[in-house]
Tab-separated table of C-alpha atoms and ligand atoms in Angstrom:
chain	number	residue	atom	x	y	z
Z	929	MET	CA	0.000	0.000	0.000
Z	930	MET	CA	1.152	3.501	-0.835
Z	931	THR	CA	1.853	5.715	2.106
Z	932	LYS	CA	2.258	9.414	1.858
Z	933	GLY	CA	3.677	11.974	4.199
Z	934	PRO	CA	1.702	14.907	5.465
Z	935	SER	CA	1.944	18.063	3.376
Z	936	ASP	CA	3.641	21.082	4.863
Z	937	ASP	CA	0.475	23.015	5.560
Z	938	CYS	CA	-1.822	20.130	6.412
Z	939	PHE	CA	-2.728	21.749	9.731
Z	940	ALA	CA	-3.079	25.313	8.513
Z	941	ILE	CA	-6.407	26.756	9.576
Z	942	GLY	CA	-7.260	30.405	9.270
Z	943	GLU	CA	-9.897	30.657	11.869
Z	944	ASP	CA	-9.897	31.685	15.461
Z	945	LEU	CA	-12.229	29.583	17.583
Z	946	MET	CA	-13.223	26.468	15.691
Z	947	PRO	CA	-16.194	24.165	16.314
Z	948	LEU	CA	-15.137	20.595	17.122
Z	949	ASP	CA	-16.888	19.101	14.094
Z	950	LYS	CA	-15.033	21.488	11.814
Z	951	ALA	CA	-11.710	20.524	13.434
Z	952	LEU	CA	-12.520	16.831	13.014
Z	953	GLY	CA	-13.628	17.425	9.434
Z	954	LEU	CA	-10.328	19.129	8.601
Z	955	LEU	CA	-8.289	16.314	10.120
Z	956	ARG	CA	-10.404	13.780	8.292
Z	957	ALA	CA	-9.935	15.510	4.953
Z	958	ARG	CA	-6.209	16.162	5.315
Z	959	LEU	CA	-4.755	13.056	6.918
Z	960	ALA	CA	-4.017	9.739	5.249
Z	961	PRO	CA	-2.290	6.526	6.362
Z	962	VAL	CA	1.466	6.907	6.940
Z	963	VAL	CA	2.379	3.324	7.822
Z	964	GLY	CA	3.243	0.336	5.662
Z	965	THR	CA	1.734	-3.120	5.809
Z	966	GLU	CA	2.812	-6.582	6.906
Z	967	THR	CA	1.276	-10.033	7.142
Z	968	VAL	CA	0.918	-11.427	10.641
Z	969	ALA	CA	-0.463	-14.639	12.133
Z	970	LEU	CA	-3.971	-14.413	13.601
Z	971	ARG	CA	-2.571	-14.616	17.138
Z	972	GLU	CA	-0.580	-11.440	16.461
Z	973	ALA	CA	-3.399	-9.548	14.767
Z	974	ALA	CA	-5.596	-8.530	17.713
Z	975	GLY	CA	-5.981	-4.754	17.888
Z	976	ARG	CA	-4.190	-4.194	14.574
Z	977	VAL	CA	-5.689	-2.269	11.662
Z	978	LEU	CA	-6.608	-4.519	8.740
Z	979	ALA	CA	-4.881	-3.420	5.511
Z	980	ALA	CA	-6.547	-5.751	3.015
Z	981	GLY	CA	-10.170	-6.861	3.161
Z	982	LEU	CA	-10.969	-10.546	3.492
Z	983	HIS	CA	-13.488	-12.551	1.440
Z	984	ALA	CA	-14.741	-15.981	2.434
Z	985	PRO	CA	-13.237	-18.598	0.076
Z	986	ARG	CA	-15.742	-21.161	1.395
Z	987	ASP	CA	-19.116	-21.531	3.035
Z	988	VAL	CA	-19.282	-21.518	6.835
Z	989	PRO	CA	-20.563	-23.971	7.930
Z	990	GLY	CA	-19.090	-25.914	5.045
Z	991	PHE	CA	-21.885	-28.543	5.086
Z	992	ASP	CA	-25.339	-29.101	6.603
Z	993	ASN	CA	-24.757	-30.335	10.151
Z	994	ALA	CA	-26.552	-31.286	13.342
Z	995	ALA	CA	-27.151	-28.450	15.818
Z	996	VAL	CA	-27.819	-30.892	18.672
Z	997	ASP	CA	-27.163	-34.470	19.739
Z	998	GLY	CA	-30.117	-36.601	18.573
Z	999	TYR	CA	-31.517	-38.385	15.536
Z	1000	ALA	CA	-31.549	-37.404	11.872
Z	1001	PHE	CA	-34.120	-38.604	9.350
Z	1002	ALA	CA	-36.150	-37.444	6.324
Z	1003	HIS	CA	-39.102	-35.362	7.464
Z	1004	ALA	CA	-41.212	-37.298	4.946
Z	1005	SER	CA	-40.620	-40.442	7.057
Z	1006	LEU	CA	-42.699	-39.044	9.935
Z	1007	ASP	CA	-46.276	-40.073	10.651
Z	1008	THR	CA	-48.541	-37.078	10.211
Z	1009	GLU	CA	-50.240	-37.757	13.569
Z	1010	GLY	CA	-48.740	-39.074	16.806
Z	1011	GLU	CA	-45.317	-40.553	17.438
Z	1012	THR	CA	-43.141	-42.211	14.799
Z	1013	ARG	CA	-40.990	-45.271	15.358
Z	1014	LEU	CA	-37.948	-45.448	13.073
Z	1015	PRO	CA	-35.301	-48.192	13.026
Z	1016	LEU	CA	-31.727	-46.967	13.457
Z	1017	TYR	CA	-29.511	-47.297	10.409
Z	1018	GLY	CA	-26.197	-45.708	11.385
Z	1019	VAL	CA	-24.247	-43.095	13.343
Z	1020	ALA	CA	-22.700	-39.747	12.310
Z	1021	ARG	CA	-20.251	-37.957	14.607
Z	1022	ALA	CA	-18.472	-34.583	14.345
Z	1023	GLY	CA	-15.575	-35.226	11.989
Z	1024	ALA	CA	-16.874	-38.745	11.183
Z	1025	PRO	CA	-19.694	-38.544	8.615
Z	1026	MET	CA	-21.868	-41.513	7.754
Z	1027	THR	CA	-20.648	-42.929	4.469
Z	1028	ALA	CA	-23.900	-44.535	3.257
Z	1029	ALA	CA	-27.104	-42.676	2.407
Z	1030	LEU	CA	-29.960	-43.022	4.884
Z	1031	PRO	CA	-32.859	-45.144	3.500
Z	1032	ARG	CA	-36.347	-43.609	3.740
Z	1033	GLY	CA	-38.120	-44.785	6.917
Z	1034	THR	CA	-34.951	-45.030	9.025
Z	1035	ALA	CA	-33.044	-42.660	11.371
Z	1036	ALA	CA	-29.374	-42.109	12.169
Z	1037	GLU	CA	-27.923	-41.272	15.546
Z	1038	VAL	CA	-26.135	-37.913	15.175
Z	1039	PHE	CA	-23.926	-35.768	17.416
Z	1040	THR	CA	-23.580	-31.983	17.370
Z	1041	GLY	CA	-21.525	-30.864	14.389
Z	1042	ALA	CA	-21.902	-34.139	12.512
Z	1043	PRO	CA	-22.664	-33.818	8.780
Z	1044	ILE	CA	-26.346	-34.554	8.129
Z	1045	PRO	CA	-26.433	-37.976	6.403
Z	1046	GLU	CA	-27.525	-37.981	2.781
Z	1047	GLY	CA	-31.259	-38.657	2.683
Z	1048	ALA	CA	-31.938	-36.871	5.989
Z	1049	ASP	CA	-33.118	-33.266	6.408
Z	1050	THR	CA	-34.344	-32.968	9.992
Z	1051	VAL	CA	-32.965	-33.615	13.500
Z	1052	VAL	CA	-34.749	-34.167	16.817
Z	1053	MET	CA	-32.769	-33.646	19.988
Z	1054	ILE	CA	-32.105	-36.705	22.114
Z	1055	GLU	CA	-34.027	-35.316	25.094
Z	1056	ASP	CA	-37.268	-35.348	23.018
Z	1057	THR	CA	-36.947	-39.009	21.992
Z	1058	ARG	CA	-37.100	-42.529	23.496
Z	1059	ARG	CA	-35.006	-45.519	22.506
Z	1060	GLU	CA	-36.644	-48.885	22.027
Z	1061	GLY	CA	-33.923	-51.401	21.322
Z	1062	HIS	CA	-32.613	-50.669	17.850
Z	1063	ALA	CA	-35.268	-48.051	17.087
Z	1064	VAL	CA	-36.096	-44.518	18.164
Z	1065	ILE	CA	-39.518	-43.033	19.009
Z	1066	LEU	CA	-39.879	-39.481	17.668
Z	1067	PRO	CA	-42.452	-37.024	18.983
Z	1068	PRO	CA	-45.281	-35.549	16.858
Z	1069	GLY	CA	-45.145	-31.988	15.477
Z	1070	VAL	CA	-41.509	-31.877	14.329
Z	1071	LYS	CA	-40.887	-29.090	11.803
Z	1072	PRO	CA	-39.053	-29.914	8.558
Z	1073	GLY	CA	-35.401	-28.856	8.745
Z	1074	ALA	CA	-35.438	-28.594	12.562
Z	1075	ASN	CA	-32.037	-28.502	14.324
Z	1076	VAL	CA	-30.070	-28.463	11.086
Z	1077	ARG	CA	-27.401	-25.773	10.564
Z	1078	ARG	CA	-27.370	-25.159	6.834
Z	1079	ALA	CA	-24.187	-24.874	4.772
Z	1080	GLY	CA	-23.326	-21.161	4.387
Z	1081	GLU	CA	-25.919	-19.949	6.889
Z	1082	ASP	CA	-23.222	-18.007	8.798
Z	1083	ILE	CA	-21.041	-16.943	5.839
Z	1084	MET	CA	-21.576	-17.610	2.134
Z	1085	ALA	CA	-18.554	-18.309	-0.064
Z	1086	GLY	CA	-17.428	-15.144	-1.851
Z	1087	THR	CA	-18.926	-12.628	0.570
Z	1088	PRO	CA	-16.733	-9.990	2.235
Z	1089	VAL	CA	-16.189	-10.792	5.912
Z	1090	LEU	CA	-13.647	-8.179	7.071
Z	1091	GLU	CA	-13.043	-4.740	5.630
Z	1092	ALA	CA	-9.753	-2.907	5.160
Z	1093	GLY	CA	-9.336	-0.121	7.696
Z	1094	GLN	CA	-11.160	-1.822	10.530
Z	1095	ARG	CA	-9.485	-2.559	13.830
Z	1096	LEU	CA	-9.389	-6.245	14.546
Z	1097	ARG	CA	-11.423	-7.399	17.522
Z	1098	PRO	CA	-11.328	-10.920	18.962
Z	1099	GLN	CA	-14.510	-11.905	17.094
Z	1100	ASP	CA	-12.974	-10.686	13.805
Z	1101	LEU	CA	-10.052	-13.043	14.338
Z	1102	GLY	CA	-12.527	-15.839	15.046
Z	1103	LEU	CA	-14.238	-15.115	11.736
Z	1104	ALA	CA	-10.918	-15.048	9.864
Z	1105	ALA	CA	-10.120	-18.447	11.371
Z	1106	ALA	CA	-13.578	-19.767	10.414
Z	1107	VAL	CA	-12.920	-19.021	6.730
Z	1108	GLY	CA	-9.467	-20.582	6.996
Z	1109	ALA	CA	-7.186	-17.517	6.902
Z	1110	PRO	CA	-3.946	-18.360	8.761
Z	1111	GLY	CA	-2.931	-14.699	8.942
Z	1112	LEU	CA	-3.980	-11.225	7.881
Z	1113	GLU	CA	-2.421	-8.273	6.108
Z	1114	VAL	CA	-2.381	-5.471	8.676
Z	1115	HIS	CA	-0.825	-2.038	8.948
Z	1116	GLU	CA	2.456	-1.709	10.766
Z	1117	ARG	CA	2.012	-0.228	14.210
Z	1118	LEU	CA	1.972	3.545	14.316
Z	1119	ARG	CA	5.089	4.622	16.230
Z	1120	VAL	CA	4.339	7.412	18.664
Z	1121	ALA	CA	6.944	9.195	20.801
Z	1122	VAL	CA	5.576	10.755	23.982
Z	1123	PHE	CA	7.068	13.416	26.200
Z	1124	SER	CA	5.954	15.894	28.844
Z	1125	THR	CA	7.102	19.458	29.192
Z	1126	GLY	CA	7.179	21.874	32.070
Z	1127	ASN	CA	9.882	22.859	34.517
Z	1128	GLU	CA	7.491	22.042	37.362
Z	1129	LEU	CA	7.268	18.361	36.427
Z	1130	ALA	CA	8.982	15.533	38.300
Z	1131	GLU	CA	8.837	11.761	37.887
Z	1132	PRO	CA	6.565	9.970	40.351
Z	1133	GLY	CA	8.957	8.733	43.051
Z	1134	ASP	CA	11.274	11.713	42.700
Z	1135	ARG	CA	11.290	14.463	45.306
Z	1136	LEU	CA	9.098	17.370	44.344
Z	1137	PRO	CA	10.823	20.742	44.211
Z	1138	PRO	CA	8.888	23.762	45.526
Z	1139	GLY	CA	5.978	24.328	43.148
Z	1140	GLY	CA	6.560	20.919	41.578
Z	1141	VAL	CA	3.979	18.356	40.442
Z	1142	HIS	CA	4.389	14.764	39.388
Z	1143	ASP	CA	4.118	14.001	35.702
Z	1144	VAL	CA	0.613	12.580	35.406
Z	1145	ASN	CA	0.195	12.803	31.657
Z	1146	ARG	CA	3.008	10.588	30.389
Z	1147	PRO	CA	1.892	7.349	32.078
Z	1148	MET	CA	-1.769	8.085	31.399
Z	1149	LEU	CA	-1.455	9.151	27.759
Z	1150	SER	CA	1.064	6.395	26.967
Z	1151	ALA	CA	-1.346	3.803	28.354
Z	1152	ILE	CA	-4.163	5.153	26.191
Z	1153	LEU	CA	-1.941	5.050	23.096
Z	1154	GLU	CA	-0.787	1.524	23.875
Z	1155	GLY	CA	-4.403	0.466	24.368
Z	1156	TRP	CA	-4.987	1.666	20.811
Z	1157	GLY	CA	-2.306	-0.715	19.569
Z	1158	PHE	CA	0.382	1.882	18.823
Z	1159	ALA	CA	4.095	1.407	19.554
Z	1160	VAL	CA	4.893	4.042	22.170
Z	1161	SER	CA	8.382	5.382	22.930
Z	1162	ASP	CA	8.898	7.282	26.137
Z	1163	LEU	CA	11.007	10.410	25.702
Z	1164	GLY	CA	10.601	11.416	29.341
Z	1165	ILE	CA	10.164	14.907	30.741
Z	1166	LEU	CA	11.908	17.444	28.552
Z	1167	PRO	CA	13.367	20.584	30.047
Z	1168	ASP	CA	12.620	24.040	28.784
Z	1169	ASP	CA	15.937	24.118	26.960
Z	1170	PRO	CA	15.491	25.016	23.269
Z	1171	ALA	CA	18.698	23.379	22.032
Z	1172	ARG	CA	18.022	20.123	23.873
Z	1173	LEU	CA	14.388	20.095	22.683
Z	1174	ARG	CA	15.442	20.529	19.065
Z	1175	GLU	CA	17.920	17.684	19.430
Z	1176	VAL	CA	15.322	15.303	20.910
Z	1177	LEU	CA	12.644	16.266	18.406
Z	1178	ALA	CA	14.990	15.831	15.451
Z	1179	ALA	CA	16.117	12.392	16.675
Z	1180	ALA	CA	12.559	11.256	17.448
Z	1181	SER	CA	11.388	12.310	13.998
Z	1182	GLU	CA	13.715	9.706	12.458
Z	1183	GLN	CA	12.012	6.785	14.122
Z	1184	HIS	CA	8.359	7.683	14.601
Z	1185	GLU	CA	5.313	8.742	12.667
Z	1186	VAL	CA	3.931	10.871	15.496
Z	1187	ILE	CA	5.425	12.913	18.334
Z	1188	LEU	CA	2.961	13.727	21.075
Z	1189	SER	CA	3.582	16.095	23.940
Z	1190	SER	CA	1.492	17.590	26.693
Z	1191	GLY	CA	1.839	20.965	28.317
Z	1192	GLY	CA	2.934	24.210	26.813
Z	1193	ALA	CA	0.631	24.080	23.817
Z	1194	SER	CA	-0.007	27.790	23.897
Z	1195	ARG	CA	1.805	30.869	22.705
Z	1196	SER	CA	3.266	31.996	26.009
Z	1197	THR	CA	6.941	32.893	26.292
Z	1198	GLU	CA	7.505	29.808	28.452
Z	1199	ASP	CA	6.563	27.502	25.627
Z	1200	HIS	CA	9.879	26.437	24.174
Z	1201	VAL	CA	8.401	23.304	22.615
Z	1202	VAL	CA	6.348	25.450	20.346
Z	1203	ARG	CA	9.408	27.336	19.204
Z	1204	ALA	CA	11.487	24.173	18.837
Z	1205	VAL	CA	8.847	22.523	16.627
Z	1206	GLY	CA	8.445	25.757	14.697
Z	1207	ALA	CA	12.206	25.938	14.112
Z	1208	LEU	CA	12.413	22.349	12.791
Z	1209	GLY	CA	9.221	22.281	10.791
Z	1210	ARG	CA	5.901	23.938	11.075
Z	1211	LEU	CA	3.357	24.434	13.832
Z	1212	ASP	CA	-0.253	25.575	13.785
Z	1213	PHE	CA	-2.411	26.424	16.746
Z	1214	TRP	CA	-5.921	25.199	16.946
Z	1215	ARG	CA	-8.287	26.851	19.364
Z	1216	ILE	CA	-11.207	24.489	19.430
Z	1217	ALA	CA	-14.492	25.510	21.000
Z	1218	ILE	CA	-14.567	22.784	23.629
Z	1219	LYS	CA	-14.340	22.522	27.374
Z	1220	PRO	CA	-12.058	21.235	28.735
Z	1221	GLY	CA	-9.070	21.429	26.458
Z	1222	ARG	CA	-9.118	24.394	24.139
Z	1223	PRO	CA	-5.477	25.041	23.187
Z	1224	LEU	CA	-4.121	22.361	20.907
Z	1225	ALA	CA	-1.139	22.442	18.564
Z	1226	PHE	CA	-0.615	20.433	15.404
Z	1227	GLY	CA	2.576	20.491	13.458
Z	1228	ARG	CA	5.142	18.677	11.436
Z	1229	VAL	CA	8.801	17.894	12.021
Z	1230	GLY	CA	10.256	16.379	8.867
Z	1231	GLY	CA	7.663	13.835	7.762
Z	1232	VAL	CA	6.374	13.395	11.289
Z	1233	ILE	CA	3.151	14.691	12.808
Z	1234	PHE	CA	3.478	16.655	16.034
Z	1235	VAL	CA	0.520	16.822	18.417
Z	1236	GLY	CA	0.715	19.223	21.353
Z	1237	LEU	CA	-1.949	18.516	23.963
Z	1238	PRO	CA	-2.896	20.850	26.801
Z	1239	GLY	CA	-1.143	20.305	30.123
Z	1240	ASN	CA	-4.072	19.903	32.480
Z	1241	PRO	CA	-4.504	16.133	32.745
Z	1242	VAL	CA	-8.258	15.952	32.103
Z	1243	ALA	CA	-7.976	18.368	29.184
Z	1244	ALA	CA	-5.039	16.365	27.778
Z	1245	ALA	CA	-6.991	13.106	28.027
Z	1246	VAL	CA	-10.173	14.577	26.513
Z	1247	CYS	CA	-8.263	16.114	23.583
Z	1248	LEU	CA	-6.408	12.862	22.989
Z	1249	MET	CA	-9.546	10.729	23.168
Z	1250	ARG	CA	-11.935	12.938	21.317
Z	1251	ILE	CA	-9.792	14.854	18.795
Z	1252	ALA	CA	-6.454	13.095	18.310
Z	1253	ARG	CA	-7.867	9.569	18.445
Z	1254	PRO	CA	-9.626	9.422	15.050
Z	1255	ALA	CA	-6.716	11.337	13.497
Z	1256	LEU	CA	-4.078	8.953	14.860
Z	1257	PHE	CA	-6.114	5.927	13.794
Z	1258	ARG	CA	-6.413	7.410	10.324
Z	1259	LEU	CA	-2.598	7.802	10.196
Z	1260	ALA	CA	-2.412	4.180	11.378
Z	1261	GLY	CA	-4.456	3.048	8.363
Z	1262	ALA	CA	-7.942	2.888	9.856
Z	1263	VAL	CA	-11.084	4.332	8.354
Z	1264	TRP	CA	-12.255	7.497	10.102
Z	1265	ARG	CA	-14.410	6.514	13.042
Z	1266	GLU	CA	-15.748	8.600	15.877
Z	1267	PRO	CA	-16.942	7.080	19.134
Z	1268	VAL	CA	-20.475	5.759	19.514
Z	1269	SER	CA	-22.547	7.671	22.043
Z	1270	TYR	CA	-25.658	6.540	23.875
Z	1271	PRO	CA	-28.533	8.919	24.686
Z	1272	LEU	CA	-29.478	8.767	28.379
Z	1273	PRO	CA	-31.634	10.999	30.577
Z	1274	ALA	CA	-29.658	13.468	32.669
Z	1275	ALA	CA	-29.892	12.999	36.442
Z	1276	PHE	CA	-28.739	16.614	36.888
Z	1277	VAL	CA	-29.649	20.172	36.084
Z	1278	MET	CA	-27.154	22.659	34.723
Z	1279	THR	CA	-26.637	25.858	32.790
Z	1280	LYS	CA	-24.040	25.922	30.064
Z	1281	LYS	CA	-22.324	28.571	27.979
Z	1282	PRO	CA	-23.389	28.496	24.328
Z	1283	ALA	CA	-21.030	28.111	21.356
Z	1284	ARG	CA	-18.789	25.448	22.803
Z	1285	ARG	CA	-19.039	21.723	23.252
Z	1286	GLU	CA	-18.617	20.499	26.814
Z	1287	PHE	CA	-17.393	17.171	28.044
Z	1288	LEU	CA	-18.496	16.255	31.537
Z	1289	ARG	CA	-17.265	13.196	33.302
Z	1290	GLY	CA	-20.235	11.034	34.279
Z	1291	SER	CA	-21.565	7.645	35.309
Z	1292	VAL	CA	-24.625	5.574	34.508
Z	1293	ILE	CA	-26.878	5.038	37.523
Z	1294	ARG	CA	-30.131	3.093	37.956
Z	1295	ASP	CA	-33.255	4.250	39.724
Z	1296	ASN	CA	-35.606	2.044	41.756
Z	1297	GLU	CA	-37.487	1.039	38.605
Z	1298	GLY	CA	-34.225	-0.071	36.983
Z	1299	ARG	CA	-34.145	2.817	34.496
Z	1300	ALA	CA	-30.723	4.127	33.477
Z	1301	TRP	CA	-29.736	7.770	33.989
Z	1302	VAL	CA	-26.457	9.553	33.567
Z	1303	GLN	CA	-25.077	11.498	36.531
Z	1304	ARG	CA	-22.237	13.977	36.266
Z	1305	PHE	CA	-19.305	14.020	38.685
Z	1306	ASP	CA	-19.617	16.925	41.094
Z	1307	ARG	CA	-16.169	18.462	40.447
Z	1308	GLN	CA	-15.492	19.094	36.756
Z	1309	GLY	CA	-12.214	21.084	36.857
Z	1310	SER	CA	-9.782	20.200	34.056
Z	1311	GLY	CA	-7.157	19.321	36.658
Z	1312	VAL	CA	-9.504	17.123	38.744
Z	1313	LEU	CA	-8.308	13.678	37.745
Z	1314	THR	CA	-10.627	11.953	40.224
Z	1315	SER	CA	-13.435	13.060	37.898
Z	1316	MET	CA	-12.123	10.523	35.370
Z	1317	VAL	CA	-11.296	7.823	37.865
Z	1318	ALA	CA	-14.712	7.826	39.545
Z	1319	THR	CA	-16.732	7.799	36.325
Z	1320	ALA	CA	-17.549	5.558	33.358
Z	1321	GLY	CA	-17.356	8.006	30.471
Z	1322	LEU	CA	-17.914	11.428	28.962
Z	1323	ILE	CA	-21.197	13.288	28.694
Z	1324	GLU	CA	-21.030	15.278	25.461
Z	1325	LEU	CA	-23.104	18.471	25.459
Z	1326	PRO	CA	-23.616	20.123	22.049
Z	1327	GLU	CA	-22.611	23.703	21.310
Z	1328	ALA	CA	-26.098	25.188	21.076
Z	1329	LEU	CA	-27.313	23.807	24.393
Z	1330	THR	CA	-27.515	26.314	27.267
Z	1331	ARG	CA	-29.662	24.534	29.814
Z	1332	ILE	CA	-30.107	20.904	30.839
Z	1333	GLU	CA	-33.156	19.871	32.840
Z	1334	ARG	CA	-33.442	16.631	34.746
Z	1335	GLY	CA	-34.616	13.947	32.311
Z	1336	ASP	CA	-33.308	15.644	29.140
Z	1337	LEU	CA	-31.530	13.154	26.899
Z	1338	VAL	CA	-27.763	13.708	26.738
Z	1339	ASP	CA	-25.081	11.831	24.805
Z	1340	PHE	CA	-22.956	9.497	26.903
Z	1341	VAL	CA	-19.711	8.037	25.523
Z	1342	PRO	CA	-18.316	5.234	27.694
Z	1343	TYR	CA	-14.548	5.259	28.209
Z	1344	CYS	CA	-14.455	1.788	26.632
Z	1345	GLU	CA	-15.438	3.512	23.338
Z	1346	LEU	CA	-12.454	5.822	23.744
Z	1347	PHE	CA	-9.698	3.772	25.344
Z	1348	PHE	CA	-9.790	0.875	22.887
B	1005	AMP	P1	0.417	24.187	30.486
B	1005	AMP	O1	-0.493	23.642	29.411
B	1005	AMP	O2	1.834	23.816	30.289
B	1005	AMP	O3	0.221	25.653	30.663
B	1005	AMP	O4	-0.044	23.498	31.829
B	1005	AMP	C1	-1.319	23.690	32.387
B	1005	AMP	C2	-1.393	23.002	33.742
B	1005	AMP	O5	-1.227	21.604	33.578
B	1005	AMP	C3	-0.337	23.441	34.724
B	1005	AMP	O6	-0.918	23.465	36.008
B	1005	AMP	C4	0.696	22.338	34.648
B	1005	AMP	O7	1.453	22.182	35.829
B	1005	AMP	C5	-0.166	21.134	34.415
B	1005	AMP	N1	0.582	20.100	33.724
B	1005	AMP	C6	1.247	20.241	32.553
B	1005	AMP	N2	1.828	19.082	32.190
B	1005	AMP	C7	1.504	18.189	33.150
B	1005	AMP	C8	1.812	16.816	33.352
B	1005	AMP	N3	2.543	16.128	32.474
B	1005	AMP	N4	1.325	16.205	34.458
B	1005	AMP	C9	0.554	16.903	35.342
B	1005	AMP	N5	0.235	18.180	35.213
B	1005	AMP	C10	0.702	18.830	34.122
B	1006	MG	MG1	3.659	24.246	31.083
């Protein structure tokens, strides 16, 4: 597959405060896969992005077979009223078909998965029958074709089963195995280098200097990226030293497709990262009309995409999950896909500023009647990390909304939609 690098001005915008959908639309239109492809065994393919679609070369199931343990026979052999007594002619087991055809007026003992003997079309489960010596008594009212799994009823030969650009889930690998594919052509893992910036930051475990905070974002953001199947390199905490930053950025751009940082994604004089990226390539600022997380930087160093997330941990996570995620997956070869949200009644009342989209951290609760509601966490500050730990997902409030009453439907996006 052809891969192409990002163009120099692929992040140029020309607008001040941008609605989220516009930002996503621009990323969608301007980004394309930047990774090559490889063939891997099914066991290695979980979580990878499929590069070539898969068609079924054969029917699944490959033959009519018994859905239960019991007796197979021709429906025409049954008495129209009452029970039917049929002599037993043979046995078919899974992997051991009966070789002879079944004569009319007889039955074969069959086990789940066994090919239906030629001449039979219907199966009754063993629990609904009685044995009498070398014969079986079948109940009245059996429907023709009962308990038979037809050839091709799951997948018909020639139909597409997996599509290029989809991320492979366990059930997709099961399907690939069912049609006999030993491996799949997938995209190479997107290589993402991650660093944090800020002179106040210290590694967890290190002594905090006055005014210091531990680096929360690197372990959190790296874990999210790894959950997405990317190959993450840890560049550590980088000091506000322009020469050193340029050196690290230049080296990282040789071995990655994406460099992702948090902190300092604004135009203040303290933001040396911005200047270092600008000196090596190009950087554009995106002010997206969302809360939390407005300042975001996108740029390019050589052929590599630079993403500068805000420093506040909740804002960094929201921007990564909701803005960078579809973009990074697109670079990794996936089709553009935004998270699925679920409408749920709000268990809260609130007033909201218009003209920006808000992401609240919230949980699904049940009332006494078992109905589901979504409740927001009580402290929504963009530095309040407990708001993400204590909740199950994001409540996404559209731009135009200014007031939410109890019971209004709001969109809820579970973290499982975002983390994987
Ligand atoms: P900045 O975006 O650099 O202006 O940072 C905004 C806020 O986020 C400041 O309070 C920073 O201390 C904090 N912050 C920035 N980076 C991190 C990080 N990696 N871990 C925890 N807090 C951070
Ligand atoms: Mg900073």
